[in-house]
PDB file of C-alpha atoms and ligand atoms in Angstrom:
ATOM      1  CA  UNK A  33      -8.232  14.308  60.418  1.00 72.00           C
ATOM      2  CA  UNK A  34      -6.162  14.612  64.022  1.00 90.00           C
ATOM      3  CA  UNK A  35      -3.623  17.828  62.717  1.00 95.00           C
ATOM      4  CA  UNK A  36      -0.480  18.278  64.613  1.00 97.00           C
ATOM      5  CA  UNK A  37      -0.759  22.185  66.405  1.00 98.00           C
ATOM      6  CA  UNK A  38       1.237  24.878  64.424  1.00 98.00           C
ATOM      7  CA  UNK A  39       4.905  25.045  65.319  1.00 98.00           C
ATOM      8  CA  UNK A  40       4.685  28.659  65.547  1.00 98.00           C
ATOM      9  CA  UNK A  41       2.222  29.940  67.307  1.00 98.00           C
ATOM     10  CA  UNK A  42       1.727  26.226  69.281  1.00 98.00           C
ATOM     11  CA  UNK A  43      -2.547  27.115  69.611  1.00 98.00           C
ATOM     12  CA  UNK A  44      -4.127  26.393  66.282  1.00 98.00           C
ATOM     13  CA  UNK A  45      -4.127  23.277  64.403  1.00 98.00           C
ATOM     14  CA  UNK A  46      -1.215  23.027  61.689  1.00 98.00           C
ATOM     15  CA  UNK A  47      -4.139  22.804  58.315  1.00 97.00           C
ATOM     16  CA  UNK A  48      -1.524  24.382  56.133  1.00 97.00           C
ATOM     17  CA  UNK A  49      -0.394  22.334  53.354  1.00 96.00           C
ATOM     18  CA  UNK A  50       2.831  23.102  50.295  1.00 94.00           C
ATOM     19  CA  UNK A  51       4.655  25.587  53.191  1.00 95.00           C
ATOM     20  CA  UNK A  52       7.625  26.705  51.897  1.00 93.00           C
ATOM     21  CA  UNK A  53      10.671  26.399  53.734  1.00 93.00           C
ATOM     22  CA  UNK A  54      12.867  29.149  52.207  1.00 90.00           C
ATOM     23  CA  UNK A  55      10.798  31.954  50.751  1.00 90.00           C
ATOM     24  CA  UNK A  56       9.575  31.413  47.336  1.00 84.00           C
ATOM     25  CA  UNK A  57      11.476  34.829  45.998  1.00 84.00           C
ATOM     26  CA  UNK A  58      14.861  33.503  47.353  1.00 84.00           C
ATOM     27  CA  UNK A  59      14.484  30.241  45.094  1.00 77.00           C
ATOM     28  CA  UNK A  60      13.583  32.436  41.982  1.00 71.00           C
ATOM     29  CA  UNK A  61      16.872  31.459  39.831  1.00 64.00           C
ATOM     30  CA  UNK A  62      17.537  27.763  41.199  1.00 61.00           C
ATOM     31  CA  UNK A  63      14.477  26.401  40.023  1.00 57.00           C
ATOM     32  CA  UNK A  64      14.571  28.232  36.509  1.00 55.00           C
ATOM     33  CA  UNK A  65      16.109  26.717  33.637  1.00 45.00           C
ATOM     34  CA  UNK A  66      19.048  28.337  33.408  1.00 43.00           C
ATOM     35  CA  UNK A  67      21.947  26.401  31.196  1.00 43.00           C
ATOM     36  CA  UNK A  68      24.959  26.620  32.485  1.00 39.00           C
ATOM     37  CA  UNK A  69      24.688  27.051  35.883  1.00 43.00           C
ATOM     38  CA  UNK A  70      23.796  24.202  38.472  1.00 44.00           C
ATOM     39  CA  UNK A  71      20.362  23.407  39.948  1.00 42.00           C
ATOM     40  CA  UNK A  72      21.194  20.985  42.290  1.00 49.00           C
ATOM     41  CA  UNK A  73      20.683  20.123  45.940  1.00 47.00           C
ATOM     42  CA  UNK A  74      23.734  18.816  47.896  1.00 47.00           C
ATOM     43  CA  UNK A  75      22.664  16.095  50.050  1.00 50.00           C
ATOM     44  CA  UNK A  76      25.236  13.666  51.646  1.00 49.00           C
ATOM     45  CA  UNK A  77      24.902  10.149  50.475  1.00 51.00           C
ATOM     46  CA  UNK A  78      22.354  10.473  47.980  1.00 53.00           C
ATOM     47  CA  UNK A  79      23.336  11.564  44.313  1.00 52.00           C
ATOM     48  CA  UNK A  80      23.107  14.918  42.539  1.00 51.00           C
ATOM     49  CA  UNK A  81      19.291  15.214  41.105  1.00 49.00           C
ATOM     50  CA  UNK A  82      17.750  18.508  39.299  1.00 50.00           C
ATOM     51  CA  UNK A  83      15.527  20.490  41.616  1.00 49.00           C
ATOM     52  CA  UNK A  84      12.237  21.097  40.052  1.00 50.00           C
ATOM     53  CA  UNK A  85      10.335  22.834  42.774  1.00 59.00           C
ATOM     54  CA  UNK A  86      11.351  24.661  46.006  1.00 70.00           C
ATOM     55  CA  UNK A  87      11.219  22.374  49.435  1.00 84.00           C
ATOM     56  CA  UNK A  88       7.810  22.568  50.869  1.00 90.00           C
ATOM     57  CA  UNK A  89       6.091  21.219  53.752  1.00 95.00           C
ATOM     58  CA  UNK A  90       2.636  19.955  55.147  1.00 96.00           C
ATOM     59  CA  UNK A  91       0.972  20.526  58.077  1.00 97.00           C
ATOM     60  CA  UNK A  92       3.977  22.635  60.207  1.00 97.00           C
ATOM     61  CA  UNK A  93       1.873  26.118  60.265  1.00 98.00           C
ATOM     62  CA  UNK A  94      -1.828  26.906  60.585  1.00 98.00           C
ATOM     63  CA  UNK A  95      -3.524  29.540  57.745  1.00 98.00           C
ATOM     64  CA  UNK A  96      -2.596  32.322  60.191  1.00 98.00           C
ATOM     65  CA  UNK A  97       1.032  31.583  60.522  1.00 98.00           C
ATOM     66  CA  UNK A  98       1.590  30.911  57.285  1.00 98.00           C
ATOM     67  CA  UNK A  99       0.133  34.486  56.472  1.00 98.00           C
ATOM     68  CA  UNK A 100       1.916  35.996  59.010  1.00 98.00           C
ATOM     69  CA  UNK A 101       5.406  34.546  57.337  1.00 98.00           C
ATOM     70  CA  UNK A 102       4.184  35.783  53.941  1.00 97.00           C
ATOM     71  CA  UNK A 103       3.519  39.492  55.219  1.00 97.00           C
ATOM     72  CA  UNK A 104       7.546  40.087  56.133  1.00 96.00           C
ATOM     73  CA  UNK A 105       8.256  37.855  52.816  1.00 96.00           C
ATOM     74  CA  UNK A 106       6.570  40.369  51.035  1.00 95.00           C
ATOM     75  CA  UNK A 107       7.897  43.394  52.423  1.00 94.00           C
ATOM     76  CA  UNK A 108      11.315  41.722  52.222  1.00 92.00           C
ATOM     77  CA  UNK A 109      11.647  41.156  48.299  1.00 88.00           C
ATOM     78  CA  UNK A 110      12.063  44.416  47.013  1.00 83.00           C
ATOM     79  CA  UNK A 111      15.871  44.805  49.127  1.00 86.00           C
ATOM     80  CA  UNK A 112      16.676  41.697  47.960  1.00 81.00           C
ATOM     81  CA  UNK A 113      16.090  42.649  44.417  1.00 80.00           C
ATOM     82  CA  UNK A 114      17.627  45.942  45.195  1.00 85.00           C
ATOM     83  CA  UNK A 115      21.016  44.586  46.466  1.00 82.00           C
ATOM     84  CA  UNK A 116      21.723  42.528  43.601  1.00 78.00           C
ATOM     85  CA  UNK A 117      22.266  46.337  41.930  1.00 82.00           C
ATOM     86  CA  UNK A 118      22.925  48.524  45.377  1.00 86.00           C
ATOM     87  CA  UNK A 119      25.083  50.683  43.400  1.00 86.00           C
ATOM     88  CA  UNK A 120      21.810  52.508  41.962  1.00 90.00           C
ATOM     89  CA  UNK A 121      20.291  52.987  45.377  1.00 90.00           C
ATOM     90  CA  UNK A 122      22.993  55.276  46.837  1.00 89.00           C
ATOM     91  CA  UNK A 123      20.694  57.202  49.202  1.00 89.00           C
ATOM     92  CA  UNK A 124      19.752  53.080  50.706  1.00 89.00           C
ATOM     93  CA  UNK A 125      23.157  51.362  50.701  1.00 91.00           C
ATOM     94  CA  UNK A 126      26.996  52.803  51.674  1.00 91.00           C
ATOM     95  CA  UNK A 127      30.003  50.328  51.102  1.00 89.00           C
ATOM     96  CA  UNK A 128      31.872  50.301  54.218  1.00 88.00           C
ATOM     97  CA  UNK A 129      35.502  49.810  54.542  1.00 80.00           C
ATOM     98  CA  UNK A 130      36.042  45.739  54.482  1.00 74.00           C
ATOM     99  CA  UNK A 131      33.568  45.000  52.020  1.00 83.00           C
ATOM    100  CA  UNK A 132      30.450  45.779  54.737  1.00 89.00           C
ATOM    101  CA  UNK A 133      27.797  47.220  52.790  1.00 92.00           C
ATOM    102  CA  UNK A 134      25.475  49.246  55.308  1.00 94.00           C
ATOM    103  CA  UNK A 135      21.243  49.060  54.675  1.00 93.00           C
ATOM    104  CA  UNK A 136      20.292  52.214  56.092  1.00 91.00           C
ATOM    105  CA  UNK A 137      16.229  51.978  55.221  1.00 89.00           C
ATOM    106  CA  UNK A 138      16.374  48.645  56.215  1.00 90.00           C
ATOM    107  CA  UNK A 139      15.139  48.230  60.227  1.00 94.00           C
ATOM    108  CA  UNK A 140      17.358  45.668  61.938  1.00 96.00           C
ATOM    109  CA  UNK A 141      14.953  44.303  64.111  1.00 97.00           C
ATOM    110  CA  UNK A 142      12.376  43.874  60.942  1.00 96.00           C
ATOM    111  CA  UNK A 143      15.741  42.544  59.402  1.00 96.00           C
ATOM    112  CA  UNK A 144      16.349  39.924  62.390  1.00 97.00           C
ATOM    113  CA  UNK A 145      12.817  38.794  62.270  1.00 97.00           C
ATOM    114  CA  UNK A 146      12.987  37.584  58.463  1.00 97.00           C
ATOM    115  CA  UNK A 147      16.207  36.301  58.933  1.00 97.00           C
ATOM    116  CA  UNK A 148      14.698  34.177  61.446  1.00 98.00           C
ATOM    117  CA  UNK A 149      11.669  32.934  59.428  1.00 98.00           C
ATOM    118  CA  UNK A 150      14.618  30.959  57.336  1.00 97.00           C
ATOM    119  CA  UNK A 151      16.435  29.801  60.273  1.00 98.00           C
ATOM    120  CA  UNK A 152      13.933  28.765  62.143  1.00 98.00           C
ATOM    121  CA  UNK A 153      11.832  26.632  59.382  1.00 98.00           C
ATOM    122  CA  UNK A 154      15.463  25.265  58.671  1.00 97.00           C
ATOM    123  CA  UNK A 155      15.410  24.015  61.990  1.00 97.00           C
ATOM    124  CA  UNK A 156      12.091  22.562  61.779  1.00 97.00           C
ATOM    125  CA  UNK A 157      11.894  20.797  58.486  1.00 96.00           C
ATOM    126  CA  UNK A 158      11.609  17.082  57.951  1.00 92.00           C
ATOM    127  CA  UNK A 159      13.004  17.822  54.925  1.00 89.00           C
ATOM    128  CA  UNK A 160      15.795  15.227  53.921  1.00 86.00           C
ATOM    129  CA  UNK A 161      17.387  18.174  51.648  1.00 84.00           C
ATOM    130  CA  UNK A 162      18.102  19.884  55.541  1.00 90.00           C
ATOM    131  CA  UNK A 163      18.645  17.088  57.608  1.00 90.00           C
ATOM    132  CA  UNK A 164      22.222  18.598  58.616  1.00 92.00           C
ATOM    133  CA  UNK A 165      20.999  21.516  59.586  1.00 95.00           C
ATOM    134  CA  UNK A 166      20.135  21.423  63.669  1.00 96.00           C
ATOM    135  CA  UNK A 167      19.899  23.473  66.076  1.00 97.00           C
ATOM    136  CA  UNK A 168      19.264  22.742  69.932  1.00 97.00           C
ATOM    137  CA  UNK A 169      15.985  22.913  70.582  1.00 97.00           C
ATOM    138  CA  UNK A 170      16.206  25.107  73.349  1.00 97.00           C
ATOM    139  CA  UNK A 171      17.212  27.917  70.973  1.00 97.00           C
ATOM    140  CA  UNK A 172      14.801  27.233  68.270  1.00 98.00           C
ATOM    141  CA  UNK A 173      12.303  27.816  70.962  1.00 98.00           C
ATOM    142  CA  UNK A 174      13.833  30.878  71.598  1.00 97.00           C
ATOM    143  CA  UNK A 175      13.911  32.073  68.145  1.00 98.00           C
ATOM    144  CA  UNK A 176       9.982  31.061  67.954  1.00 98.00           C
ATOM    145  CA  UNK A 177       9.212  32.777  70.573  1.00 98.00           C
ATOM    146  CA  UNK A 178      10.265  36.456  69.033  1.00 98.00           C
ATOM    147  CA  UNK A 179       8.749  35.251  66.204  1.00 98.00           C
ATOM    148  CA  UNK A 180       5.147  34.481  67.414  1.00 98.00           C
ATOM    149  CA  UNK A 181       5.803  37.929  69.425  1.00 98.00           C
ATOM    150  CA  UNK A 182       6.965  39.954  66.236  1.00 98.00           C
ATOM    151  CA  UNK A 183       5.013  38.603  63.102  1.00 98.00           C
ATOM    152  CA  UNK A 184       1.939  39.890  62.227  1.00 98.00           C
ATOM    153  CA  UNK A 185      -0.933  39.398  60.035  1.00 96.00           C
ATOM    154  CA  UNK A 186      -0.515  42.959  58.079  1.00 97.00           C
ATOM    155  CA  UNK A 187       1.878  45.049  56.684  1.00 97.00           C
ATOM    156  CA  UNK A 188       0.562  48.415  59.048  1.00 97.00           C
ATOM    157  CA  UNK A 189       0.769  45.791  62.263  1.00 97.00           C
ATOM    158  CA  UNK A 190       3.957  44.163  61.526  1.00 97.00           C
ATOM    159  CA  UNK A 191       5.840  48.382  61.140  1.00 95.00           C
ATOM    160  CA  UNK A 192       4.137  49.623  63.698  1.00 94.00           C
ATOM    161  CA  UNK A 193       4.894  46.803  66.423  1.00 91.00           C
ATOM    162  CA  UNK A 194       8.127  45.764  66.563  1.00 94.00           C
ATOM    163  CA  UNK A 195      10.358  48.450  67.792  1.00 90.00           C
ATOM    164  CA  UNK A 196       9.649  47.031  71.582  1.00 90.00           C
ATOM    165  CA  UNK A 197      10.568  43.271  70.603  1.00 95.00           C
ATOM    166  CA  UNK A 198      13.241  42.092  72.804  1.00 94.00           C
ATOM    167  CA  UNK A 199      15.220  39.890  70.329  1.00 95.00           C
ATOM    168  CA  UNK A 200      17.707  37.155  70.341  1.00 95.00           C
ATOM    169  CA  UNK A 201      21.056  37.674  71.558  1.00 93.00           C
ATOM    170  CA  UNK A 202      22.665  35.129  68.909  1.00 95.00           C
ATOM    171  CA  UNK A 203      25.006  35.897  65.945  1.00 94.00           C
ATOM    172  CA  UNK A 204      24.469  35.943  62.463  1.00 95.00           C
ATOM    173  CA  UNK A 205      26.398  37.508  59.554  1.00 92.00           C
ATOM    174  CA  UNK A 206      24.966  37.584  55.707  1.00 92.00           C
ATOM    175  CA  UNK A 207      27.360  37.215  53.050  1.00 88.00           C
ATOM    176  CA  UNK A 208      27.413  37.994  49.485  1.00 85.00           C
ATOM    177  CA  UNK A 209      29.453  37.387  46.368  1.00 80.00           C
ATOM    178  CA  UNK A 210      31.004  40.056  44.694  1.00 77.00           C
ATOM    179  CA  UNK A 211      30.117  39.051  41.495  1.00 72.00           C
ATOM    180  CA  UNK A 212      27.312  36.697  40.549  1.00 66.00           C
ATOM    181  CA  UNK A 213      28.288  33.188  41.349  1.00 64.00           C
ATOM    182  CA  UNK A 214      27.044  29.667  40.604  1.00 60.00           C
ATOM    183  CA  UNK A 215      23.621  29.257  41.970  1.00 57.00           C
ATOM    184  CA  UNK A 216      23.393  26.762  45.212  1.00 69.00           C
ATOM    185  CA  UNK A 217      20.850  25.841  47.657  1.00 79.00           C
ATOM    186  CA  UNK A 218      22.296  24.172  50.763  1.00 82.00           C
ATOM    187  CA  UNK A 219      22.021  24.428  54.715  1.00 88.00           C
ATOM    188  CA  UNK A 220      23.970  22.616  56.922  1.00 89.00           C
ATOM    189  CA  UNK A 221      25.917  22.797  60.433  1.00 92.00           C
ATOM    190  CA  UNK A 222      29.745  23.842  60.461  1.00 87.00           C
ATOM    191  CA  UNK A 223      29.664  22.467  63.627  1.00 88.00           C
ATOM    192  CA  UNK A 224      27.355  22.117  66.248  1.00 90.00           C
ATOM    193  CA  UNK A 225      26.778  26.141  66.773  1.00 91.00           C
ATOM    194  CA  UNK A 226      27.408  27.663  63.683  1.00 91.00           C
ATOM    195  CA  UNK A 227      25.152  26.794  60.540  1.00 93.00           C
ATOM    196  CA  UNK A 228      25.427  28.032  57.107  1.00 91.00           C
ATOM    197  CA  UNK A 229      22.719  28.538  54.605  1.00 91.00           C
ATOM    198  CA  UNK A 230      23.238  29.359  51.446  1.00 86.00           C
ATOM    199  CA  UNK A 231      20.476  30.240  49.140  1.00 84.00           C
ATOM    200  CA  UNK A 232      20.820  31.609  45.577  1.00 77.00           C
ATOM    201  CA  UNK A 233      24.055  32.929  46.309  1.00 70.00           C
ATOM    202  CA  UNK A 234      23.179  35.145  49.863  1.00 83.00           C
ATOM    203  CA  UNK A 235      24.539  33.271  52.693  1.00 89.00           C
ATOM    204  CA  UNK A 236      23.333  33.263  56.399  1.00 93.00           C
ATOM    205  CA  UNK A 237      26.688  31.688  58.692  1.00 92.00           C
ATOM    206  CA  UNK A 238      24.025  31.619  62.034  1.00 95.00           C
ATOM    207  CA  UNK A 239      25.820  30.951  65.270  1.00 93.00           C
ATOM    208  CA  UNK A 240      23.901  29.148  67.803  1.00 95.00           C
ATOM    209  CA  UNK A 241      26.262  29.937  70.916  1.00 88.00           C
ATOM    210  CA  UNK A 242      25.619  33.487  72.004  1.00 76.00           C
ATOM    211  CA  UNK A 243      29.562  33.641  73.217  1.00 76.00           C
ATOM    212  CA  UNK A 244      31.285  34.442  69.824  1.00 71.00           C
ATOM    213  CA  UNK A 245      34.064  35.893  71.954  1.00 69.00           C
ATOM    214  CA  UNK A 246      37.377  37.158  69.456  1.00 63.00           C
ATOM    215  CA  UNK A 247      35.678  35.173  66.454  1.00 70.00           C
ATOM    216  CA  UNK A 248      36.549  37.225  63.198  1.00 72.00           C
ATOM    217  CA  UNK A 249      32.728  37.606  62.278  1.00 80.00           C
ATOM    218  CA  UNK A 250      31.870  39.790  65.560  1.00 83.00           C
ATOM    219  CA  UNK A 251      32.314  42.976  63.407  1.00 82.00           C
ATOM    220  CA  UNK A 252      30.563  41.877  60.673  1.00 87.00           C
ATOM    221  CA  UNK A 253      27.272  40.474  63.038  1.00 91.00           C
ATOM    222  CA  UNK A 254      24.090  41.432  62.828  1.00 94.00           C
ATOM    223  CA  UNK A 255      23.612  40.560  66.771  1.00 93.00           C
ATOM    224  CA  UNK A 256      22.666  44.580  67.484  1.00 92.00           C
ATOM    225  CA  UNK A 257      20.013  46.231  66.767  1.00 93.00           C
ATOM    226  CA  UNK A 258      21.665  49.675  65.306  1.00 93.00           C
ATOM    227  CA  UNK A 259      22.307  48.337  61.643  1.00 94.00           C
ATOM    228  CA  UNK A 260      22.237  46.191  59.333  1.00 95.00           C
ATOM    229  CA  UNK A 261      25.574  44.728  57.131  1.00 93.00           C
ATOM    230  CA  UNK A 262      26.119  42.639  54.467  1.00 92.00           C
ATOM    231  CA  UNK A 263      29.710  41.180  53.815  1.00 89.00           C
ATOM    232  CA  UNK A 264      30.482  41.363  50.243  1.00 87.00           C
ATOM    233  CA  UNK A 265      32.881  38.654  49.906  1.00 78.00           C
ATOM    234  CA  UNK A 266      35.476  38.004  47.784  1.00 75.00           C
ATOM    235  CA  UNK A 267      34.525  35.037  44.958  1.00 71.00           C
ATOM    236  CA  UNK A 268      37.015  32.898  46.191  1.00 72.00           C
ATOM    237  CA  UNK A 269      35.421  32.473  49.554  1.00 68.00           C
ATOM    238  CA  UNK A 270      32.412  31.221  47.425  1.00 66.00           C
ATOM    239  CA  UNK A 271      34.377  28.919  45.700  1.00 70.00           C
ATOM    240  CA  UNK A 272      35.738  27.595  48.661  1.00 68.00           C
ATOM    241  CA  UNK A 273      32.187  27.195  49.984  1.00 64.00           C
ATOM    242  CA  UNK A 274      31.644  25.145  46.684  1.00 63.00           C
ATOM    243  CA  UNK A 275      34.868  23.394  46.904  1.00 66.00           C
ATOM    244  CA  UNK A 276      33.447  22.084  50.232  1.00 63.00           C
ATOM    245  CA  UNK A 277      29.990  21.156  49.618  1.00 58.00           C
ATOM    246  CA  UNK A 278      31.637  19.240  46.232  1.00 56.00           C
ATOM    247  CA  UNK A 279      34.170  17.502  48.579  1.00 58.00           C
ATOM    248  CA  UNK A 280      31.378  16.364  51.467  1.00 52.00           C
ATOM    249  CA  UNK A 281      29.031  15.307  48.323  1.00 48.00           C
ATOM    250  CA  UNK A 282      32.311  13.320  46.742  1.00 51.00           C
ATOM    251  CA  UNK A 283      33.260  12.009  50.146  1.00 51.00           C
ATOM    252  CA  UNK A 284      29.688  10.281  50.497  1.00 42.00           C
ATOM    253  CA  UNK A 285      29.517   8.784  47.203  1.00 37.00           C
TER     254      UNK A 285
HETATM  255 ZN1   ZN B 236       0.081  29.048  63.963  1.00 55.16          ZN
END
């Protein structure tokens, strides 16, 4: 069979098949059964249907690649877990004024590169689900390019290289809910330089034009490489996120 080359790493054939496009870990809640809550995917002009599996992909990464993606996955899981309940972990996470809440054993450049793993794949799927989430080409080369440089096939190799990545000079801010909030799974551009993701209620707002000059989220961006913040939000922003996607899935119908 003639197999497309890897997106990543553009040299070896792409003989992966089922690759996920937002880490397995992330999806944990949507695809459970859990009454009450939704499990849907917001897509504009089709009609509400129950997820039943995460959004995967054939043939976009080779074996190594794919490996490479799963080695940060893995190291990433355990923060996630932990800031669902960062209150208990006072030595790992300080509130800030504003609602920041500061990672301090969390590497922002380690951060920034699993970050990007979502973004980018975003960027790259087929996938109808993400079809109104793009991003100019010429900086999802970018953001592949730090990737290929900074992903590695091992836990030891991905610590002990990184520090002397030169990374992307684009914004990005996470957000969080307060409290626990409706479970969503969307992605799509505000415009045509900032794109939101929100997975399991943890948003990425990525902006694609590296001049965010006087734009509230400056402060709150994860652009340096000193720290890394998470917004806490309040719920209504959430709900106003929800209002939104429920309005552009109404308007289509
Ligand atoms: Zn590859």
């Amino acid at each position: 069979m003639n197999l497309p080359i890897c997106k990543l790493c553009l040299t070896n054939k792409a003989d992966k098949m089922n690759s996920h496009i937002i880490p397995k870990f992330l999806c944990k809640g949507i695809f459970a059964e859990i009454p009450h809550r939704h499990t849907l995917r917001f897509v504009k002009g089709e009609k509400e249907r129950k997820a039943q599996d995460s959004i995967k992909e054939d043939n976009i990464l080779c074996t190594n690649c794919e490996k490479r993606i799963e080695v940060i996955e893995t190291y990433f899981g355990r923060f996630f877990k932990e800031w669902e309940n960062f209150t208990a972990f006072p030595e790992q996470y300080t509130l800030l004024d504003k609602n920041l809440l500061l990672c301090t054993k969390v590497h922002p450049i380690l951060f920034k590169l699993f970050i990007y793993t979502i973004i980018w794949r975003l960027a790259i799927s087929h996938s109808k689900e993400f079809k109104n989430y793009k991003i100019s080409e010429k900086v999802v080369e970018n953001i592949r390019d730090f990737l290929n440089a900074g992903l590695k096939n091992n836990k030891p190799q991905l610590l002990n290289s990184f520090e002397d990545l030169s990374t992307p000079l684009f914004h990005f801010c996470i957000i969080k809910p307060k409290l626990p909030e409706n479970i969503l799974l969307t992605a799509y551009n505000i415009n045509n330089s900032v794109h939101l993701t929100i997975i399991n209620a943890f948003g990425i707002i990525f902006f694609s034009d590296e001049n965010l000059n006087n734009n509230v989220f400056v402060e709150v961006s994860n652009v340096q490489n000193k720290q890394v913040l998470i917004s806490i939000g309040d719920n209504e922003i959430w709900q106003s996120f929800n209002q939104k996607i429920f309005q552009t899935f109404s308007d289509s119908q």
